Amino acid sequence: MKTRMDELLNGASRIAVCGHLRPDGDCIGSTLGLRAYVQAIRPDIRADVWLDPFPESYQILPGADQVNTGDPSVRPDILFVMDCSDPNRIGRGRDLCEKAGKVICIDHHMTNGGFADENIIYPDYSSACEVLYTLLDEGRMNRDAAACLYTGIASDTGVFQYASVTEDTMRRAGKLISFGIDFPKILTETCFEVRFTHQKLMALALERMEIMPDGRGVVSWISQEDYKRLHSSVMETDGIVEQMRCTRGIDYSVLFYETEPGTYKISFRSRGATNVGEAARLLGGGGHKLAAGASLTGMDYEQMKQRVESVIRQAGEQKSAAAKEQGERR
Ligand code: 5GP
Ligand code: MN
């Protein structure tokens, strides 16, 4: 069956694929998945992936050992930007935007403003991998591509637990399993297993966790000093903010972690009542309603906490103002 991807690839002989800063499972899965699919259906097209360094657990994915990390000097006919809502957040390969004949973005972030020449953005979809799936032909899918797409969907849905999962998501994941992928190994190694040092970092963040003044959220922090002391790194912050959100009775979690001296990345997670995407946007970041992020520089922990408290309140006020307006119109 001819699909949207066949149309997109029409006339191309060289494509490049890249993702976002600090690549996660969906970013890695969608970039490697697209490459594996294109290599199989269009061996005449040269397809290369550029990504920032990513967690070693994803090395089990087919093609992970062929990711370029250097500066690209090629001029691809098409650059595919996967899972990235903001041109400033494109990781390795960002220079290709100027060099490529055409930039195509495949994404699912509601904050994506459509920066590419062609934007395929489904904000209701669980993952960029699921958006990509709908552009491909199930009949020409192969096991390597299936393993990558399954990984991305599982990763961005917290292993199929979030409300972003639909009947179609499960049907697509089921179809991907039918290609004979070793999904128990994929889930164990990419979603659950972590290194000893990672466990210790998580323990530290949980030990430091406090309840926010509004009583609805929890907050914690990790500094560069902590990574050093625990022989850990910023790559091992994954999963901590999700674990914090598992606290009974709270709606949202906030983790500050120092990425460069004096600069803290903020990760937000919500169970639904707090629109953390909006809160992050007010800080110059972005993301989804339930998972979002931003950065702050030159503030101490108390100042960052106050700033976050204020944007969460503002995001809530906007929501109640919108609800009130709706009510008045009725
Ligand atoms: P994480 O907490 O896993 O780093 O990010 C959660 C979500 O928020 C991801 O979907 C990511 O794309 C988005 N996000 C995180 N940080 C930023 C940021 O600084 N800017 C924007 N626009 N989105 C972000
Ligand atoms: Mn994603």
Short mmCIF file of C-alpha atoms and ligand atoms in Angstrom, two decimals:
data_model
loop_
_atom_site.label_atom_id
_atom_site.label_comp_id
_atom_site.label_asym_id
_atom_site.label_seq_id
_atom_site.Cartn_x
_atom_site.Cartn_y
_atom_site.Cartn_z
CA MET A 1 0.00 0.00 0.00
CA LYS A 2 1.27 3.47 -0.90
CA THR A 3 1.51 5.64 2.18
CA ARG A 4 2.30 9.19 3.20
CA MET A 5 5.93 8.17 3.77
CA ASP A 6 6.24 7.04 0.14
CA GLU A 7 5.07 10.51 -0.91
CA LEU A 8 7.45 12.25 1.49
CA LEU A 9 10.42 10.23 0.22
CA ASN A 10 9.55 10.80 -3.42
CA GLY A 11 12.61 12.04 -5.33
CA ALA A 12 15.01 11.87 -2.37
CA SER A 13 18.34 10.07 -2.59
CA ARG A 14 19.79 11.12 0.74
CA ILE A 15 17.97 11.77 4.01
CA ALA A 16 19.11 12.73 7.49
CA VAL A 17 17.20 12.10 10.71
CA CYS A 18 17.64 13.89 14.00
CA GLY A 19 15.82 14.39 17.30
CA HIS A 20 15.92 16.54 20.42
CA LEU A 21 18.43 17.39 23.14
CA ARG A 22 18.85 14.68 25.79
CA PRO A 23 17.28 12.00 23.58
CA ASP A 24 14.66 9.82 25.29
CA GLY A 25 13.10 6.52 24.23
CA ASP A 26 10.61 8.12 21.85
CA CYS A 27 13.26 10.29 20.23
CA ILE A 28 15.71 7.40 19.82
CA GLY A 29 12.97 4.96 18.77
CA SER A 30 11.49 7.29 16.16
CA THR A 31 14.82 8.27 14.60
CA LEU A 32 16.21 4.71 14.47
CA GLY A 33 12.79 3.33 13.49
CA LEU A 34 12.46 5.68 10.54
CA ARG A 35 15.97 4.82 9.38
CA ALA A 36 15.39 1.06 9.67
CA TYR A 37 12.11 1.33 7.75
CA VAL A 38 13.55 3.50 4.96
CA GLN A 39 16.62 1.27 4.59
CA ALA A 40 14.37 -1.74 4.05
CA ILE A 41 11.81 -0.25 1.67
CA ARG A 42 14.11 2.14 -0.20
CA PRO A 43 17.65 0.70 -0.22
CA ASP A 44 18.49 3.28 -2.90
CA ILE A 45 18.13 6.07 -0.31
CA ARG A 46 21.02 6.77 2.02
CA ALA A 47 19.63 7.44 5.50
CA ASP A 48 21.78 8.72 8.39
CA VAL A 49 20.86 9.51 11.99
CA TRP A 50 22.38 12.28 14.13
CA LEU A 51 21.71 12.28 17.87
CA ASP A 52 23.21 13.66 21.06
CA PRO A 53 24.70 11.05 23.41
CA PHE A 54 21.93 8.89 24.87
CA PRO A 55 21.60 6.37 27.74
CA GLU A 56 23.54 3.19 27.07
CA SER A 57 20.47 1.01 27.71
CA TYR A 58 19.21 2.03 24.24
CA GLN A 59 22.26 0.44 22.63
CA ILE A 60 20.16 -2.73 22.36
CA LEU A 61 18.10 -1.09 19.62
CA PRO A 62 18.94 -2.01 16.03
CA GLY A 63 21.06 0.72 14.43
CA ALA A 64 22.00 2.38 17.74
CA ASP A 65 25.65 1.66 16.98
CA GLN A 66 25.42 3.58 13.70
CA VAL A 67 24.30 6.92 15.10
CA ASN A 68 26.43 9.89 14.08
CA THR A 69 27.53 12.19 16.85
CA GLY A 70 29.88 14.48 14.90
CA ASP A 71 29.14 17.63 12.97
CA PRO A 72 27.34 16.80 9.76
CA SER A 73 28.85 18.08 6.52
CA VAL A 74 26.26 16.50 4.22
CA ARG A 75 23.44 18.23 2.35
CA PRO A 76 20.49 15.86 2.60
CA ASP A 77 17.47 16.18 0.34
CA ILE A 78 15.29 15.83 3.42
CA LEU A 79 15.95 16.33 7.11
CA PHE A 80 13.45 14.56 9.35
CA VAL A 81 13.22 16.12 12.82
CA MET A 82 11.56 13.66 15.20
CA ASP A 83 9.80 14.25 18.54
CA CYS A 84 11.03 17.85 18.73
CA SER A 85 8.70 20.79 19.28
CA ASP A 86 11.15 23.65 19.06
CA PRO A 87 13.98 24.29 16.55
CA ASN A 88 16.20 25.45 19.44
CA ARG A 89 15.84 22.02 21.05
CA ILE A 90 17.12 20.04 18.05
CA GLY A 91 20.15 18.13 19.21
CA ARG A 92 23.10 16.97 17.09
CA GLY A 93 22.44 17.70 13.43
CA ARG A 94 20.66 21.01 14.02
CA ASP A 95 22.88 22.69 11.36
CA LEU A 96 21.28 20.40 8.80
CA CYS A 97 18.13 22.54 8.97
CA GLU A 98 19.86 25.15 6.80
CA LYS A 99 21.55 22.63 4.52
CA ALA A 100 18.65 20.29 3.85
CA GLY A 101 16.48 20.69 0.76
CA LYS A 102 13.42 20.28 2.96
CA VAL A 103 12.77 19.91 6.69
CA ILE A 104 9.97 17.60 7.81
CA CYS A 105 8.96 17.48 11.47
CA ILE A 106 7.13 14.45 12.87
CA ASP A 107 5.94 15.15 16.39
CA HIS A 108 3.18 15.00 19.01
CA HIS A 109 3.88 18.03 21.26
CA MET A 110 0.98 20.44 21.67
CA THR A 111 3.51 23.30 21.96
CA ASN A 112 4.94 22.62 18.49
CA GLY A 113 4.41 25.79 16.48
CA GLY A 114 5.22 24.21 13.12
CA PHE A 115 8.79 25.37 12.50
CA ALA A 116 9.56 22.94 9.65
CA ASP A 117 8.68 23.12 5.93
CA GLU A 118 6.26 20.27 6.47
CA ASN A 119 4.83 19.54 9.93
CA ILE A 120 3.11 16.29 10.78
CA ILE A 121 2.02 16.90 14.35
CA TYR A 122 -0.71 14.95 16.11
CA PRO A 123 -0.90 16.38 19.66
CA ASP A 124 -3.37 13.70 20.80
CA TYR A 125 -0.95 10.90 19.97
CA SER A 126 0.99 9.05 22.66
CA SER A 127 4.37 9.44 20.99
CA ALA A 128 6.26 10.55 17.91
CA CYS A 129 6.69 6.82 17.21
CA GLU A 130 2.93 6.40 16.99
CA VAL A 131 2.62 9.39 14.64
CA LEU A 132 5.38 7.86 12.49
CA TYR A 133 3.64 4.47 12.54
CA THR A 134 0.56 5.96 10.86
CA LEU A 135 2.73 7.23 7.98
CA LEU A 136 4.20 3.78 7.27
CA ASP A 137 2.90 0.67 5.58
CA GLU A 138 2.23 -2.18 8.03
CA GLY A 139 2.75 -4.60 5.16
CA ARG A 140 6.34 -3.43 4.63
CA MET A 141 7.27 -3.05 8.30
CA ASN A 142 10.34 -5.03 9.41
CA ARG A 143 11.47 -6.37 12.78
CA ASP A 144 14.20 -3.79 13.38
CA ALA A 145 11.87 -0.86 12.72
CA ALA A 146 9.17 -2.54 14.84
CA ALA A 147 11.53 -2.91 17.81
CA CYS A 148 12.39 0.81 17.64
CA LEU A 149 8.80 2.02 17.29
CA TYR A 150 7.59 -0.26 20.10
CA THR A 151 10.33 1.11 22.37
CA GLY A 152 9.31 4.70 21.70
CA ILE A 153 5.60 4.09 22.29
CA ALA A 154 6.30 2.14 25.50
CA SER A 155 8.71 4.79 26.73
CA ASP A 156 6.45 7.83 26.17
CA THR A 157 3.40 6.12 27.67
CA GLY A 158 5.17 4.98 30.86
CA VAL A 159 4.76 1.43 29.51
CA PHE A 160 1.16 1.95 28.38
CA GLN A 161 -0.09 3.54 31.62
CA TYR A 162 -0.87 7.14 30.54
CA ALA A 163 -4.22 8.46 29.31
CA SER A 164 -2.56 9.19 25.94
CA VAL A 165 -2.91 5.45 25.21
CA THR A 166 -5.87 4.66 22.97
CA GLU A 167 -7.34 1.50 21.51
CA ASP A 168 -5.33 2.30 18.37
CA THR A 169 -2.14 2.65 20.39
CA MET A 170 -2.61 -0.87 21.76
CA ARG A 171 -3.55 -2.25 18.35
CA ARG A 172 -0.42 -0.69 16.83
CA ALA A 173 1.79 -1.95 19.67
CA GLY A 174 0.22 -5.40 19.22
CA LYS A 175 0.98 -5.34 15.52
CA LEU A 176 4.59 -4.35 16.30
CA ILE A 177 4.90 -7.35 18.65
CA SER A 178 3.79 -9.59 15.79
CA PHE A 179 7.11 -8.95 14.02
CA GLY A 180 8.83 -11.12 16.61
CA ILE A 181 10.52 -8.42 18.68
CA ASP A 182 11.89 -9.34 22.10
CA PHE A 183 9.61 -6.95 23.98
CA PRO A 184 10.21 -8.29 27.51
CA LYS A 185 13.91 -7.60 27.02
CA ILE A 186 13.21 -4.16 25.53
CA LEU A 187 10.92 -3.17 28.42
CA THR A 188 13.21 -4.52 31.12
CA GLU A 189 16.37 -2.99 29.76
CA THR A 190 15.06 0.37 28.54
CA CYS A 191 12.18 1.11 30.96
CA PHE A 192 12.84 -0.62 34.27
CA GLU A 193 16.46 -1.59 34.83
CA VAL A 194 18.78 1.19 36.00
CA ARG A 195 22.39 1.30 37.14
CA PHE A 196 23.36 1.12 40.81
CA THR A 197 24.48 4.77 40.75
CA HIS A 198 21.13 5.74 39.21
CA GLN A 199 19.29 4.05 42.12
CA LYS A 200 21.44 6.01 44.56
CA LEU A 201 20.69 9.30 42.77
CA MET A 202 16.95 8.50 42.85
CA ALA A 203 17.22 7.69 46.58
CA LEU A 204 18.86 11.05 47.22
CA ALA A 205 16.19 12.98 45.30
CA LEU A 206 13.37 11.10 47.08
CA GLU A 207 15.01 11.71 50.45
CA ARG A 208 15.10 15.45 49.71
CA MET A 209 11.52 15.58 48.43
CA GLU A 210 9.26 18.23 49.98
CA ILE A 211 5.57 19.05 49.64
CA MET A 212 4.91 22.31 47.76
CA PRO A 213 3.23 25.14 49.74
CA ASP A 214 -0.06 24.52 47.85
CA GLY A 215 -0.08 20.97 49.24
CA ARG A 216 -0.73 19.55 45.75
CA GLY A 217 2.79 18.89 44.51
CA VAL A 218 6.18 17.55 45.51
CA VAL A 219 9.55 19.05 44.66
CA SER A 220 13.20 18.03 44.87
CA TRP A 221 16.61 18.88 43.43
CA ILE A 222 19.94 17.41 42.32
CA SER A 223 23.17 19.40 41.91
CA GLN A 224 26.36 18.77 39.95
CA GLU A 225 27.99 18.19 43.32
CA ASP A 226 25.62 15.24 43.86
CA TYR A 227 26.52 13.60 40.54
CA LYS A 228 30.18 13.84 41.46
CA ARG A 229 29.74 12.42 44.95
CA LEU A 230 27.57 9.51 43.76
CA HIS A 231 29.64 8.81 40.59
CA SER A 232 26.46 9.47 38.67
CA SER A 233 25.60 11.94 35.88
CA VAL A 234 22.81 14.04 34.44
CA MET A 235 21.97 11.05 32.19
CA GLU A 236 20.76 9.23 35.32
CA THR A 237 17.93 11.63 36.21
CA ASP A 238 15.42 9.69 34.08
CA GLY A 239 12.49 8.23 35.97
CA ILE A 240 13.03 10.24 39.15
CA VAL A 241 10.31 12.83 38.57
CA GLU A 242 7.89 10.04 37.61
CA GLN A 243 8.65 8.18 40.83
CA MET A 244 8.03 11.43 42.76
CA ARG A 245 4.62 11.74 41.10
CA CYS A 246 3.68 8.32 42.51
CA THR A 247 3.26 9.96 45.94
CA ARG A 248 -0.30 9.31 47.14
CA GLY A 249 -2.44 12.43 47.43
CA ILE A 250 -0.37 14.72 45.24
CA ASP A 251 -1.09 15.86 41.70
CA TYR A 252 2.23 17.07 40.33
CA SER A 253 5.98 16.67 40.80
CA VAL A 254 8.87 19.00 40.05
CA LEU A 255 12.55 18.09 39.85
CA PHE A 256 15.34 20.65 39.48
CA TYR A 257 18.60 19.18 38.24
CA GLU A 258 21.74 21.05 37.44
CA THR A 259 22.86 20.52 33.86
CA GLU A 260 25.67 23.09 33.83
CA PRO A 261 27.06 25.05 36.78
CA GLY A 262 24.28 27.46 37.79
CA THR A 263 21.76 26.20 35.23
CA TYR A 264 18.93 23.94 36.37
CA LYS A 265 16.68 21.95 34.12
CA ILE A 266 13.16 21.60 35.52
CA SER A 267 11.14 18.47 34.86
CA PHE A 268 7.41 18.62 35.56
CA ARG A 269 4.95 15.75 35.75
CA SER A 270 1.23 15.89 36.51
CA ARG A 271 -1.55 13.38 37.09
CA GLY A 272 -4.08 15.63 35.34
CA ALA A 273 -5.38 18.46 37.52
CA THR A 274 -2.29 20.65 36.97
CA ASN A 275 -1.42 21.78 33.44
CA VAL A 276 2.35 21.59 33.75
CA GLY A 277 2.77 22.24 30.00
CA GLU A 278 1.35 25.71 30.55
CA ALA A 279 3.47 26.24 33.69
CA ALA A 280 6.60 25.26 31.74
CA ARG A 281 5.63 27.54 28.87
CA LEU A 282 5.42 30.48 31.31
CA LEU A 283 9.06 29.73 32.18
CA GLY A 284 10.10 29.72 28.52
CA GLY A 285 9.97 25.94 28.18
CA GLY A 286 7.23 23.65 26.91
CA GLY A 287 5.90 20.12 26.68
CA HIS A 288 2.57 18.44 27.31
CA LYS A 289 -0.18 18.87 29.92
CA LEU A 290 1.19 15.98 31.95
CA ALA A 291 4.94 16.15 31.20
CA ALA A 292 6.89 19.30 30.56
CA GLY A 293 10.20 21.03 31.13
CA ALA A 294 12.07 24.32 31.21
CA SER A 295 15.39 25.76 32.42
CA LEU A 296 16.36 28.37 35.00
CA THR A 297 19.74 30.06 35.46
CA GLY A 298 21.27 31.97 38.34
CA MET A 299 18.72 31.21 41.05
CA ASP A 300 19.05 29.30 44.28
CA TYR A 301 16.70 26.47 45.23
CA GLU A 302 14.28 28.65 47.25
CA GLN A 303 14.01 31.18 44.40
CA MET A 304 13.39 28.43 41.83
CA LYS A 305 10.72 26.91 44.05
CA GLN A 306 8.95 30.27 44.39
CA ARG A 307 9.11 30.81 40.63
CA VAL A 308 7.59 27.39 40.00
CA GLU A 309 4.93 27.92 42.66
CA SER A 310 3.95 31.14 40.89
CA VAL A 311 3.72 29.68 37.36
CA ILE A 312 1.74 26.67 38.61
CA ARG A 313 -0.70 29.09 40.24
CA GLN A 314 -0.91 31.15 37.02
CA ALA A 315 -1.51 28.03 34.92
CA GLY A 316 -4.34 27.11 37.33
CA GLU A 317 -5.86 30.60 37.20
CA GLN A 318 -5.91 30.53 33.40
CA LYS A 319 -7.73 27.25 33.57
CA SER A 320 -10.37 28.54 36.00
CA ALA A 321 -10.79 31.76 33.98
CA ALA A 322 -11.35 29.69 30.83
CA ALA A 323 -13.84 27.47 32.67
CA LYS A 324 -15.71 30.53 33.99
CA GLU A 325 -15.91 32.05 30.50
CA GLN A 326 -17.25 28.76 29.18
CA GLY A 327 -19.87 28.75 31.92
CA GLU A 328 -20.94 32.31 31.14
CA ARG A 329 -21.37 31.53 27.47
CA ARG A 330 -23.69 28.65 28.22
P1 5GP B 1 11.60 15.86 30.41
O1 5GP B 1 11.13 16.24 31.77
O2 5GP B 1 11.47 14.40 30.17
O3 5GP B 1 12.94 16.41 30.06
O4 5GP B 1 10.60 16.55 29.38
C1 5GP B 1 9.22 16.32 29.42
C2 5GP B 1 8.56 16.89 28.20
O5 5GP B 1 8.70 18.30 28.16
C3 5GP B 1 9.16 16.38 26.92
O6 5GP B 1 8.07 16.05 26.08
C4 5GP B 1 9.96 17.51 26.35
O7 5GP B 1 9.84 17.54 24.99
C5 5GP B 1 9.35 18.75 26.98
N1 5GP B 1 10.43 19.68 27.38
C6 5GP B 1 11.34 19.48 28.35
N2 5GP B 1 12.16 20.54 28.48
C7 5GP B 1 11.74 21.47 27.58
C8 5GP B 1 12.20 22.78 27.20
O8 5GP B 1 13.14 23.34 27.77
N3 5GP B 1 11.51 23.38 26.19
C9 5GP B 1 10.45 22.79 25.55
N4 5GP B 1 9.85 23.46 24.55
N5 5GP B 1 10.00 21.57 25.88
C10 5GP B 1 10.64 20.90 26.86
MN MN B 2 7.82 12.03 22.59
#
